[in-house]
Coordinates of C-alpha atoms in Angstrom, one line a residue:
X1154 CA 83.1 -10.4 -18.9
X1155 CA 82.1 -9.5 -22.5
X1156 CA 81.9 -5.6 -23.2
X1157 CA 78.4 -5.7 -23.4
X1158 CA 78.2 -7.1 -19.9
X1159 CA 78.2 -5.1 -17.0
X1160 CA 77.9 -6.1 -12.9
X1161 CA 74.3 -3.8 -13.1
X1162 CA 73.5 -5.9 -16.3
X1163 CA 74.2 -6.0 -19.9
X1164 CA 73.9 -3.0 -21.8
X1165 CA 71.1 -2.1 -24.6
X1166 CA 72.3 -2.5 -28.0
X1167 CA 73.0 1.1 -29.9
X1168 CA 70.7 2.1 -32.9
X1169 CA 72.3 1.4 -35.9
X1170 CA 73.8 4.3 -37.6
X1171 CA 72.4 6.4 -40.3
X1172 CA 74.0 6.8 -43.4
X1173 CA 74.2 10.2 -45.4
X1174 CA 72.5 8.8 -48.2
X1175 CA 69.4 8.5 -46.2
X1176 CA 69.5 11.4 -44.6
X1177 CA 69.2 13.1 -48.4
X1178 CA 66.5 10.6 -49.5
X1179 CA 63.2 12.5 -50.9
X1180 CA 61.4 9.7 -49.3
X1181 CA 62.3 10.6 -46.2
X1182 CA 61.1 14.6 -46.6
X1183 CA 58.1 13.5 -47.6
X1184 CA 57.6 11.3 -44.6
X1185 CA 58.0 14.2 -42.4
X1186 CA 56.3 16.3 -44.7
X1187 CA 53.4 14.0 -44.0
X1188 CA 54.1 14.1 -39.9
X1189 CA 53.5 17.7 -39.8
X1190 CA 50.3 17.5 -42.0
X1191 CA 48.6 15.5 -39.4
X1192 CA 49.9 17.4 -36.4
X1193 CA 50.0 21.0 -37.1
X1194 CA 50.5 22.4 -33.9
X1195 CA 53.8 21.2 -33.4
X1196 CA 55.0 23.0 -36.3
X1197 CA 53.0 26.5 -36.1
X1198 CA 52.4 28.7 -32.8
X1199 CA 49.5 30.4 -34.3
X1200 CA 47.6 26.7 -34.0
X1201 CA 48.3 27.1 -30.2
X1202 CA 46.5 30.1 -30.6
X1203 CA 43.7 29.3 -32.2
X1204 CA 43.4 25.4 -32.5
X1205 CA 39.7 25.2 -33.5
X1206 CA 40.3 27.7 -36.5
X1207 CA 42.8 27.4 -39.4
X1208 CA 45.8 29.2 -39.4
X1209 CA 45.3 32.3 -41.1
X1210 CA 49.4 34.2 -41.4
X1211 CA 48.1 36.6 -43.8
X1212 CA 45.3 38.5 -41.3
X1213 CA 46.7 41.2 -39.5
X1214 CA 44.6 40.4 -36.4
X1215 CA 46.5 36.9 -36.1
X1216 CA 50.0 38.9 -36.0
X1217 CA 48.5 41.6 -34.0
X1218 CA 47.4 39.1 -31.5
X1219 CA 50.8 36.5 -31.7
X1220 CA 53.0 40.0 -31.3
X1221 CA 50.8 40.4 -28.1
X1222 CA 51.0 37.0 -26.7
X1223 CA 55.0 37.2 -27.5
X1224 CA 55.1 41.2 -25.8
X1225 CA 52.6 39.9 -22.5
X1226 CA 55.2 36.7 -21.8
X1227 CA 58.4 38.8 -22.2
X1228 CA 57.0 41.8 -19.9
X1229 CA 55.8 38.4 -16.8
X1230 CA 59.4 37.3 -17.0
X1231 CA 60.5 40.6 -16.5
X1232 CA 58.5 41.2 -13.8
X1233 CA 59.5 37.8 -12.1
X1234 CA 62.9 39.0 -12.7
X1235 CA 62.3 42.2 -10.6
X1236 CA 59.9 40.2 -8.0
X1237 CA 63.0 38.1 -7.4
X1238 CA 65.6 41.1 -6.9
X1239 CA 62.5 43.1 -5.2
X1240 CA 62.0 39.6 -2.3
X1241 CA 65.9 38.6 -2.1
X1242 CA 66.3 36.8 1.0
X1243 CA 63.4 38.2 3.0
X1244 CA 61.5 35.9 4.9
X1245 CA 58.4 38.0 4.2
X1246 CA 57.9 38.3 0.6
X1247 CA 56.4 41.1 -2.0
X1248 CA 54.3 39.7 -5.1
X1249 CA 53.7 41.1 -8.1
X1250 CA 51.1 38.6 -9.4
X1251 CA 48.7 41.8 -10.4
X1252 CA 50.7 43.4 -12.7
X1253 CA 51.5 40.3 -14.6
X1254 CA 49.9 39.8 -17.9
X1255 CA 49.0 36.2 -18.5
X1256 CA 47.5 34.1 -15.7
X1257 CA 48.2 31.6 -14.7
X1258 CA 52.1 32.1 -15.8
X1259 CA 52.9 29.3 -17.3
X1260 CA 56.9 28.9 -17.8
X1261 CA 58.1 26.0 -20.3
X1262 CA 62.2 26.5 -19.1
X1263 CA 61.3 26.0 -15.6
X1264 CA 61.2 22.1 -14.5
X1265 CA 57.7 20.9 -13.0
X1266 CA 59.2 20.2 -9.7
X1267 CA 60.1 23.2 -8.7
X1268 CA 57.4 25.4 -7.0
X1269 CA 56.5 28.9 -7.5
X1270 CA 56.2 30.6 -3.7
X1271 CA 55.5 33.9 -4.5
X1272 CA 52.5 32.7 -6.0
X1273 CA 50.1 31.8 -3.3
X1274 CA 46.8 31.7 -4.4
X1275 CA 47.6 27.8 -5.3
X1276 CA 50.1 27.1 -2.6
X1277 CA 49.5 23.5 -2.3
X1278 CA 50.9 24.3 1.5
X1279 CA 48.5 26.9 3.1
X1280 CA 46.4 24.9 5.6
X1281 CA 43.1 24.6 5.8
X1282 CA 40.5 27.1 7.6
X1283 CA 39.8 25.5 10.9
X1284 CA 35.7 24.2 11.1
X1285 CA 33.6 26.1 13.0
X1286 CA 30.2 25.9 14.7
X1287 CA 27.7 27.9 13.0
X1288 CA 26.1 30.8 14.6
X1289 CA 23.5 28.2 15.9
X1290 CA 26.5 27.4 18.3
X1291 CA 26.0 23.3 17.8
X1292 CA 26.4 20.5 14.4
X1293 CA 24.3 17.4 14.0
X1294 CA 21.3 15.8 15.6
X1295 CA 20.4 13.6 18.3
X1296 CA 23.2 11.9 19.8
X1297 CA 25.8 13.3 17.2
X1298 CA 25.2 16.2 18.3
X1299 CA 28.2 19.2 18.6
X1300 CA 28.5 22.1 20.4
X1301 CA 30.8 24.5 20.5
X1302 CA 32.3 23.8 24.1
X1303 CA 33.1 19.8 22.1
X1304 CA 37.2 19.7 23.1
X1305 CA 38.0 18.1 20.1
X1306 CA 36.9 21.7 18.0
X1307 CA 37.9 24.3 20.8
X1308 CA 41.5 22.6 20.4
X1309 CA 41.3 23.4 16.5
X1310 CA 39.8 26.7 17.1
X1311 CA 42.5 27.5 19.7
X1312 CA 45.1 26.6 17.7
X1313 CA 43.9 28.3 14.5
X1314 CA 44.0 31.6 17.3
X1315 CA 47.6 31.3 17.3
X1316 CA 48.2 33.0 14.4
X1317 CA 47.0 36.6 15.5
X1318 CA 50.0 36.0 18.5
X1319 CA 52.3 39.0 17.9
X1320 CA 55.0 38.1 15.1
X1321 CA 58.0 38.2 17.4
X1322 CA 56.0 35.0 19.3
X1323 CA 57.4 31.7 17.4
X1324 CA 54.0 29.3 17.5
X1325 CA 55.7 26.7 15.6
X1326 CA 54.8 25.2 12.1
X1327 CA 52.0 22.5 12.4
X1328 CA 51.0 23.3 8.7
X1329 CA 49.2 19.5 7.4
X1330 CA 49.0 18.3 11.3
X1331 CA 45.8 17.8 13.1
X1332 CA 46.7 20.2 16.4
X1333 CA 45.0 20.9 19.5
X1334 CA 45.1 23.0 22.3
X1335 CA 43.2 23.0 25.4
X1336 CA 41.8 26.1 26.3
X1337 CA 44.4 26.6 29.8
X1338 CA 47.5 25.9 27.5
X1339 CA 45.7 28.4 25.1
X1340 CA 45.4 31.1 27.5
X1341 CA 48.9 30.6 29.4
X1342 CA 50.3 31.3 25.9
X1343 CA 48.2 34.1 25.1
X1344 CA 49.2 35.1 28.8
X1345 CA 52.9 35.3 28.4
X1346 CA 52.5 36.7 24.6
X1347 CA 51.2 39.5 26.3
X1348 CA 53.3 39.9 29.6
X1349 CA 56.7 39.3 26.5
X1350 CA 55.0 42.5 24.5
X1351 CA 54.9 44.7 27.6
X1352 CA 58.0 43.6 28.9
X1353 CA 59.6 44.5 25.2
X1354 CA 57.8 48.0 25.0
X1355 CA 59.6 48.2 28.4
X1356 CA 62.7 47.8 27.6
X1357 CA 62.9 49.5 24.5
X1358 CA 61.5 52.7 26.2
X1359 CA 64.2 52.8 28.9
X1360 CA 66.6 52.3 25.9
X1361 CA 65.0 55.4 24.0
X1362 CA 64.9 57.6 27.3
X1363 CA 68.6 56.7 28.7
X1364 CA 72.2 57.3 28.3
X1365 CA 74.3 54.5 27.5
X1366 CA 78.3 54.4 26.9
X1367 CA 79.7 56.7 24.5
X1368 CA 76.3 57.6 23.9
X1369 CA 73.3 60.0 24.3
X1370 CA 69.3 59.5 24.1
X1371 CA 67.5 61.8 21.5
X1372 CA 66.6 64.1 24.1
X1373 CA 70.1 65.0 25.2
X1374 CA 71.0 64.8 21.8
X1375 CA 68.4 67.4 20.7
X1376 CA 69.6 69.6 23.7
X1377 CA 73.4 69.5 22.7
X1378 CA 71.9 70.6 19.2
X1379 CA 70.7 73.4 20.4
X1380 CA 73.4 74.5 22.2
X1381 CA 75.4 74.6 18.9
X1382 CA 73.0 76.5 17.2
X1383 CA 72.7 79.5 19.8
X1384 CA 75.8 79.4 19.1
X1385 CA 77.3 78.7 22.7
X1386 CA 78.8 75.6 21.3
X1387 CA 80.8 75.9 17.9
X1388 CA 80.9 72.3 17.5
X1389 CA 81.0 68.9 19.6
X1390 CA 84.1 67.0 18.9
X1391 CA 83.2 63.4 20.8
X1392 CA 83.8 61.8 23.5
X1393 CA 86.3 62.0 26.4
X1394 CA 85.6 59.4 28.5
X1395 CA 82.9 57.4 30.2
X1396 CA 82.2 56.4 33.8
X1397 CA 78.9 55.2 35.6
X1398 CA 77.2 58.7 36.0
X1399 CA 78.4 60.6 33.3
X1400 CA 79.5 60.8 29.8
X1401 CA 82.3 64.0 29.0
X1402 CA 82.0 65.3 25.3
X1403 CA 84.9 67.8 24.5
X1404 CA 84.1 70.7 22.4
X1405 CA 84.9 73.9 21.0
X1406 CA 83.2 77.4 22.7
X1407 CA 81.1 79.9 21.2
X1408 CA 79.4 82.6 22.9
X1409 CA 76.6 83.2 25.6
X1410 CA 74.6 86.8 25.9
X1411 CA 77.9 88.0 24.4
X1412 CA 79.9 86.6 26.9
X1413 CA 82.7 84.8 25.6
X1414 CA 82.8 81.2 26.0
X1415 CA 86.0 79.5 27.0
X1416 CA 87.5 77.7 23.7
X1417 CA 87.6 74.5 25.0
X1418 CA 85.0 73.5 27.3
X1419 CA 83.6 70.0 28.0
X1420 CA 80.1 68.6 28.1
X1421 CA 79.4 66.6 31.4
X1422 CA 76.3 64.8 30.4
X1423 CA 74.9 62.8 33.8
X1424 CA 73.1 59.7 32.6
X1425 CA 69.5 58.9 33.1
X1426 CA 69.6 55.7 33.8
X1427 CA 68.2 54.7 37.4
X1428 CA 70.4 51.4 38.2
X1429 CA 72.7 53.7 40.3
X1430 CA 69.7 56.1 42.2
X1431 CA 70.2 53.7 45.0
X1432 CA 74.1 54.4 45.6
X1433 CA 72.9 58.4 44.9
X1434 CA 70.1 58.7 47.1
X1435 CA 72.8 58.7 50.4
X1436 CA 74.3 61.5 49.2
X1437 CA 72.0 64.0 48.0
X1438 CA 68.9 63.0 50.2
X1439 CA 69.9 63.6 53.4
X1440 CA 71.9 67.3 52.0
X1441 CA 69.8 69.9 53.5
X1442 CA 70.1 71.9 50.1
X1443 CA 68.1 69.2 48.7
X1444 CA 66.2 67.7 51.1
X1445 CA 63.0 69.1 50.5
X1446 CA 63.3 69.4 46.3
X1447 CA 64.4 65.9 46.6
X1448 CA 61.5 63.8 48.3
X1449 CA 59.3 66.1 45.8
X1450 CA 61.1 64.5 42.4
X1451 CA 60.3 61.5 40.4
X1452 CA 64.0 59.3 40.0
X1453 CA 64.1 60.5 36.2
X1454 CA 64.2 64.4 37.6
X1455 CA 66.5 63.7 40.5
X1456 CA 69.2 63.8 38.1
X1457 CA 68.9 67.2 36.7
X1458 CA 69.2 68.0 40.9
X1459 CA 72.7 65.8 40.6
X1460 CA 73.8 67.8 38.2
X1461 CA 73.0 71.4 40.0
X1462 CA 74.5 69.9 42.9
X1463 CA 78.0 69.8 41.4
X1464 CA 77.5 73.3 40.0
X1465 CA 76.9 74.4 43.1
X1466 CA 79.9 72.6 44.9
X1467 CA 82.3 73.5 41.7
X1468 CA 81.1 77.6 42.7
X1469 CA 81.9 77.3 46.2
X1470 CA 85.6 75.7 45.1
X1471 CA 86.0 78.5 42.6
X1472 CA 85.4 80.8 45.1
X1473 CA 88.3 79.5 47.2
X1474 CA 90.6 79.6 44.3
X1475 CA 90.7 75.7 44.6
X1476 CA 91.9 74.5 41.3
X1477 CA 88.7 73.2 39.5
X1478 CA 86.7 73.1 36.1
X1479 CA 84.6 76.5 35.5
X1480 CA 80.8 76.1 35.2
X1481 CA 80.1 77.8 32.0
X1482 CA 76.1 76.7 31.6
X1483 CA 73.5 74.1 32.8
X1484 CA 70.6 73.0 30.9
X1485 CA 68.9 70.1 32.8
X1486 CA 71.4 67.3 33.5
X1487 CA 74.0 68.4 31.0
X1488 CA 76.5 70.7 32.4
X1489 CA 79.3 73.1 30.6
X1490 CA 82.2 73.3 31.8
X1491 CA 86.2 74.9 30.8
X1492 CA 88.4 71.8 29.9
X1493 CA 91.5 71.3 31.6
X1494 CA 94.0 70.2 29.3
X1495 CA 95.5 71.5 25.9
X1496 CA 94.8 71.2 22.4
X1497 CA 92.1 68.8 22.6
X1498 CA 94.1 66.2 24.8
X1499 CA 92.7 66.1 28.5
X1500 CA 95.0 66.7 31.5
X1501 CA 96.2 63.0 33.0
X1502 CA 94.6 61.7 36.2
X1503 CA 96.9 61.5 39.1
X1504 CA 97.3 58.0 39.1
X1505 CA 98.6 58.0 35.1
X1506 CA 100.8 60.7 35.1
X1507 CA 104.5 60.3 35.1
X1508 CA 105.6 62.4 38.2
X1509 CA 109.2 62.6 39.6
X1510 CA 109.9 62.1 43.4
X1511 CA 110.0 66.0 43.6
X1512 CA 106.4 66.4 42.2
X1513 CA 104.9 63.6 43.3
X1514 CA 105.7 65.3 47.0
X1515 CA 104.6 68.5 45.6
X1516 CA 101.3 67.0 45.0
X1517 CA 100.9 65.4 48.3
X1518 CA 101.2 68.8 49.7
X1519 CA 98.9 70.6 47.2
X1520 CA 95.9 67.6 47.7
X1521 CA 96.6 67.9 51.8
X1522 CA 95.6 71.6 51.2
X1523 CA 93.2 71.4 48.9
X1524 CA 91.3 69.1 51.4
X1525 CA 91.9 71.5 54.2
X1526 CA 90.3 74.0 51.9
X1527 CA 87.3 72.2 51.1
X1528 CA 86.7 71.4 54.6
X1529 CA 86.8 74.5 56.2
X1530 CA 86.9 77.3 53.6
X1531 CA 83.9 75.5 51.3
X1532 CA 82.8 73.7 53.9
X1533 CA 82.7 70.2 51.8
X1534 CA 83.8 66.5 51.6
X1535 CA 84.5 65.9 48.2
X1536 CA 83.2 62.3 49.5
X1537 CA 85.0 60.6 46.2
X1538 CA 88.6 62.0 46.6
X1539 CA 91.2 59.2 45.3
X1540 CA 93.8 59.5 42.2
X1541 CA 90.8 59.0 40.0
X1542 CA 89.1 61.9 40.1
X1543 CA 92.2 64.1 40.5
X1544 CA 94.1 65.5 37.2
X1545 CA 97.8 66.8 36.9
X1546 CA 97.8 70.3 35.1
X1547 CA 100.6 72.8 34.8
X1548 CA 102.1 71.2 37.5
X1549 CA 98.9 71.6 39.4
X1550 CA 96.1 69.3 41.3
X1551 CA 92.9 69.8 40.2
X1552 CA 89.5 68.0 41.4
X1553 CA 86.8 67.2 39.5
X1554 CA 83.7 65.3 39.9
X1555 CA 82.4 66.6 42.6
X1556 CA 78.7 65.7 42.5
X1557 CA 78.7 63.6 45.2
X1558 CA 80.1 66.2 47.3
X1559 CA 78.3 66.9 50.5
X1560 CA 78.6 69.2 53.7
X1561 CA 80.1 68.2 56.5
X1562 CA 76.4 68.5 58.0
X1563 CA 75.6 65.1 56.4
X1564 CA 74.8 62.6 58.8
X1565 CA 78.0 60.4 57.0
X1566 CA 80.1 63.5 55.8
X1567 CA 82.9 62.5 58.4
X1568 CA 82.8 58.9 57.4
X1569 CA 83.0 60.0 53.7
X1570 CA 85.8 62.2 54.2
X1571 CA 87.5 59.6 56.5
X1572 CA 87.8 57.4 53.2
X1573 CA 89.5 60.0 51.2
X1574 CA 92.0 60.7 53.5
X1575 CA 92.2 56.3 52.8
X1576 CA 92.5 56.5 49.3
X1577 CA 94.8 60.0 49.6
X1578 CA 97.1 58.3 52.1
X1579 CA 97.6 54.7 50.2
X1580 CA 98.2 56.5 47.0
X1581 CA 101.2 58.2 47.9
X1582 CA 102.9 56.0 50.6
X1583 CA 102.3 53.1 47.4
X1584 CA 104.4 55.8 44.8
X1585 CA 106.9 56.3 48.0
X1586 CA 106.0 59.6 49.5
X1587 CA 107.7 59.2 52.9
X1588 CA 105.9 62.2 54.2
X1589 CA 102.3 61.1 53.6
X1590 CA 100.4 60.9 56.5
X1591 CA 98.6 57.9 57.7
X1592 CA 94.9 58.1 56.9
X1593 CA 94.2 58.5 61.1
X1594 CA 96.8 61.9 61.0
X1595 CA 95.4 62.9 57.9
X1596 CA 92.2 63.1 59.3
X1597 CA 93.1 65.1 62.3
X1598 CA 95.0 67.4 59.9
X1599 CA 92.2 68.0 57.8
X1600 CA 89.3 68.4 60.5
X1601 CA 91.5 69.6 63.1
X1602 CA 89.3 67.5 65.7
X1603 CA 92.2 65.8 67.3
X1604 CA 90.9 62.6 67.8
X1605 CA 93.0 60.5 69.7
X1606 CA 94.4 58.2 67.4
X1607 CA 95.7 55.2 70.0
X1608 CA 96.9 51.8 68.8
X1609 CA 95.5 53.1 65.5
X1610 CA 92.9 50.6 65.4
X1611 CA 90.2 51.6 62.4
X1612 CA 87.3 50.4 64.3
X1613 CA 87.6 52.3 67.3
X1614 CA 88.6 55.2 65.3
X1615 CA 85.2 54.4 63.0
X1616 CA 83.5 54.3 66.6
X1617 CA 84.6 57.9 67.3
X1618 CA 83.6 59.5 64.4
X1619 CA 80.3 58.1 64.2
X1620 CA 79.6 58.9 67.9
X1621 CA 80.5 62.3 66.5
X1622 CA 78.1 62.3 63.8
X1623 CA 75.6 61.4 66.5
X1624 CA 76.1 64.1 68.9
X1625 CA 76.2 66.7 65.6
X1626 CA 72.8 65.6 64.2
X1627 CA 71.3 66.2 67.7
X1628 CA 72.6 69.1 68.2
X1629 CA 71.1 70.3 64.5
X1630 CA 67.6 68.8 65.6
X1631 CA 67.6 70.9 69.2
X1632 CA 69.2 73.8 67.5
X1633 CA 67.3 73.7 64.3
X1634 CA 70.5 74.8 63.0
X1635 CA 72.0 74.3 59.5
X1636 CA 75.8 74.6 60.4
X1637 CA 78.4 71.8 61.4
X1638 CA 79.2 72.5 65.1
X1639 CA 82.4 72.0 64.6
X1640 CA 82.9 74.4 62.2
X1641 CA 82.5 78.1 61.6
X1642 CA 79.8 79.5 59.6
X1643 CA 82.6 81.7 58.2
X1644 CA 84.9 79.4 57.4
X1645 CA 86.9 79.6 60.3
X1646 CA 88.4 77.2 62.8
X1647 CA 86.2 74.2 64.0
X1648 CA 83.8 75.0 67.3
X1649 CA 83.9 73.7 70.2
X1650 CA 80.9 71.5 70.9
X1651 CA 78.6 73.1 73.5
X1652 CA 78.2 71.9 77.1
X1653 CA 75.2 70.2 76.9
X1654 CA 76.5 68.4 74.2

């Protein structure tokens, strides 16, 4: 093909060149000379100004008022400048439109197609107002006749509604479209708006008023506050570890009434949350401690009774000299206690420390009396016994977590304390004690009840000691007694059960 040719056609032909000598002709100055003559405006900005009057350079109200013009467009792109950094990437928007200087803003670098959002009193987008009846309640005569019940305008109307729907309810973008809604799609939506807004308020309530992991609501928070500044707290260093009651904070003792303070205690903090009342209830409701505070209590102030329950079960160990934490304070469901450990690093639980053959026999003997303790010296079950809630210390056991702790007088305290002696029994035969009981001795050892123990079958064994429990909680209701008959008010030796028993 020729080089003009081209497959999308041929090409136009280029203007000729211009030579030098005519860009220096005087012919062709005066030609342009001429141009601007005719069309003055292109040439001076005061004509923009003032078209209808002649330019006037010399009058000091012209400059005044061009210096103005200049100062009013140079302040509007400022302020779009700082609209712009003000709005970023926000979906809802800021405008500064009456603060600016010259309206309508007019800006010559910008290109035409390009649309101005933050302007929006001529958003070429914003959709209509719906029609609506007049107050009358009805449009037209005779047979075109409207009324406000007409479908086709309730649907409009309806859909127009949808707008006041709460913000976090997406209704779509019908902007330009001719929508309708009947008036049971209208209310099923306004329906579940509703029933989504209460459900939300809900949920972010039981947020604000309960503990989560690692963390406390601003109640507990303001009540740990307090505690450092009466100074029974010198400071809160975080958190220990987590479980599903409780959160433990470690921190460093102060003072209280001029009472020293131990100086390293740990905050128990019992959570507030109700998904675990129903695995609580059978332990506390049926402790005749608590029986009558409890059916008295909302579910949110049960727990405050959770967490005087374990003060009250860690006194009665500390009495014994059974190696526990000390209570130092309690203030509503967050509970003070000495740390066991050193040096800000917490004691290990039995089931992660690194024990020898020697010690790990040594603490099989030590938990075997430390049940026999609790049984018949604090008459308790600890109820939760297992390598878990046990911690190795100075070559010592020490329990813990002993909220769930009930009396033998429970109407499942023997079954509870049948599946310690379980988890006891299977911890140390699995590390290779040789003389750990079997759960069935262990439980004989502890209660000293002797019950025959046969082809060591669990069920029948199960059978036994709820038959027990049976012939105990009668004998509480024809006694109106508060003390296990088979054991001692005094801590002594189990009873005997009485003939007409």
């Amino acid at each position: 093909p020729s080089p003009c040719t081209t497959p999308w056609g041929s090409a136009a032909p280029a203007a000729p060149a211009c030579s030098l000598a005519e860009v220096m002709s005087e012919q062709l100055a005066k030609q342009l000379d001429e141009e601007n003559a005719v069309f003055p405006a292109l040439s001076d900005p005061a004509a923009e100004l003032l078209p209808d009057e002649a330019p006037d350079t010399t009058s000091d109200l012209m400059l005044a008022q061009m210096l103005q013009m200049q100062f009013d467009r140079e302040f509007d792109d400022q302020l779009r400048r700082e609209e712009k950094k003000f709005n970023g990437d926000s979906k809802v928007s800021i405008s500064f439109e009456n603060y600016r200087m010259v309206h309508p803003y007019d800006d010559s670098d910008s290109s035409g197609d390009e649309v101005d959002w933050q302007d929006t009193r001529h958003d070429p987008y914003r959709a209509d107002k719906p029609q609506t009846t007049p107050r009358k309640g009805f449009t037209g005569k005779g047979k075109n006749i409207t009324t406000k019940h007409d479908e086709v305008t309730c649907g409009r109307k309806n859909t127009a509604r949808m707008d006041n729907f709460a913000p976090e309810v997406h209704v779509g973008d019908g902007l330009g479209m001719d929508l309708k809604l009947s008036n049971q799609v209208f209310n099923s939506l306004k329906r579940h708006c509703y029933s989504e807004q209460r459900r939300s308020a809900r949920l972010h309530e039981k947020k604000e008023h309960s503990t989560a992991e690692q963390a406390v609501d601003p109640r507990t928070r303001l009540l740990m506050y307090k505690m450092v500044n009466a100074g029974v707290l010198e400071n809160i260093n975080g958190c220990i570890s987590t479980g599903k009651e409780s959160v433990v904070f470690h921190a460093d003792g102060g003072s209280l009434e001029e009472q020293p303070v131990p100086d390293e205690v740990v905050l128990k903090v019992f959570k507030t949350t109700l998904n675990e009342f129903k695995n609580r209830d059978r332990y506390i409701k049926d402790d005749y401690r608590f029986k009558d505070r409890f059916s008295k209590l909302n579910p949110r102030k049960i727990i405050r009774l959770w967490a005087e329950k374990e003060m009250h079960n860690l006194g009665r160990m500390k009495k014994a000299e059974i190696p526990c934490p000390e209570v130092v304070l309690l203030k509503k469901h967050i509970l003070v206690m000495s740390f066991i450990g050193k040096d800000h690093v917490p004691a290990p639980k039995l089931k992660d420390a690194m024990l020898n053959s020697e010690d790990l026999k040594n603490a099989y003997y030590q938990v075997l009396h430390v049940m026999q303790q609790l049984y018949q010296e604090c008459n308790l079950v600890h109820a939760d016994l297992s390598e878990y809630n046990m911690l190795w210390h100075e070559g010592k056991v020490w329990l813990i977590d002993v909220s769930q702790s009930v009396e033998p007088t429970h109407p499942h305290g023997l079954e509870f304390l049948f599946r310690d002696c379980r988890n006891v029994s299977t911890f140390f035969q699995k590390r290779g004690v040789s003389e750990a009981m079997s759960t069935y001795d262990l439980f004989n050892a502890v209660t000293g009840l002797n019950i025959p123990v046969g082809a060591e079958d669990e069920a029948e064994f199960m059978a036994e000691i709820v038959a027990l429990e049976k012939r105990n909680e009668d004998h509480i209701q024809k006694r109106g007694k508060k003390t296990f008959p088979v054991t001692s008010e005094d801590g002594g030796p189990p009873l005997e059960p009485d003939a007409d028993d």
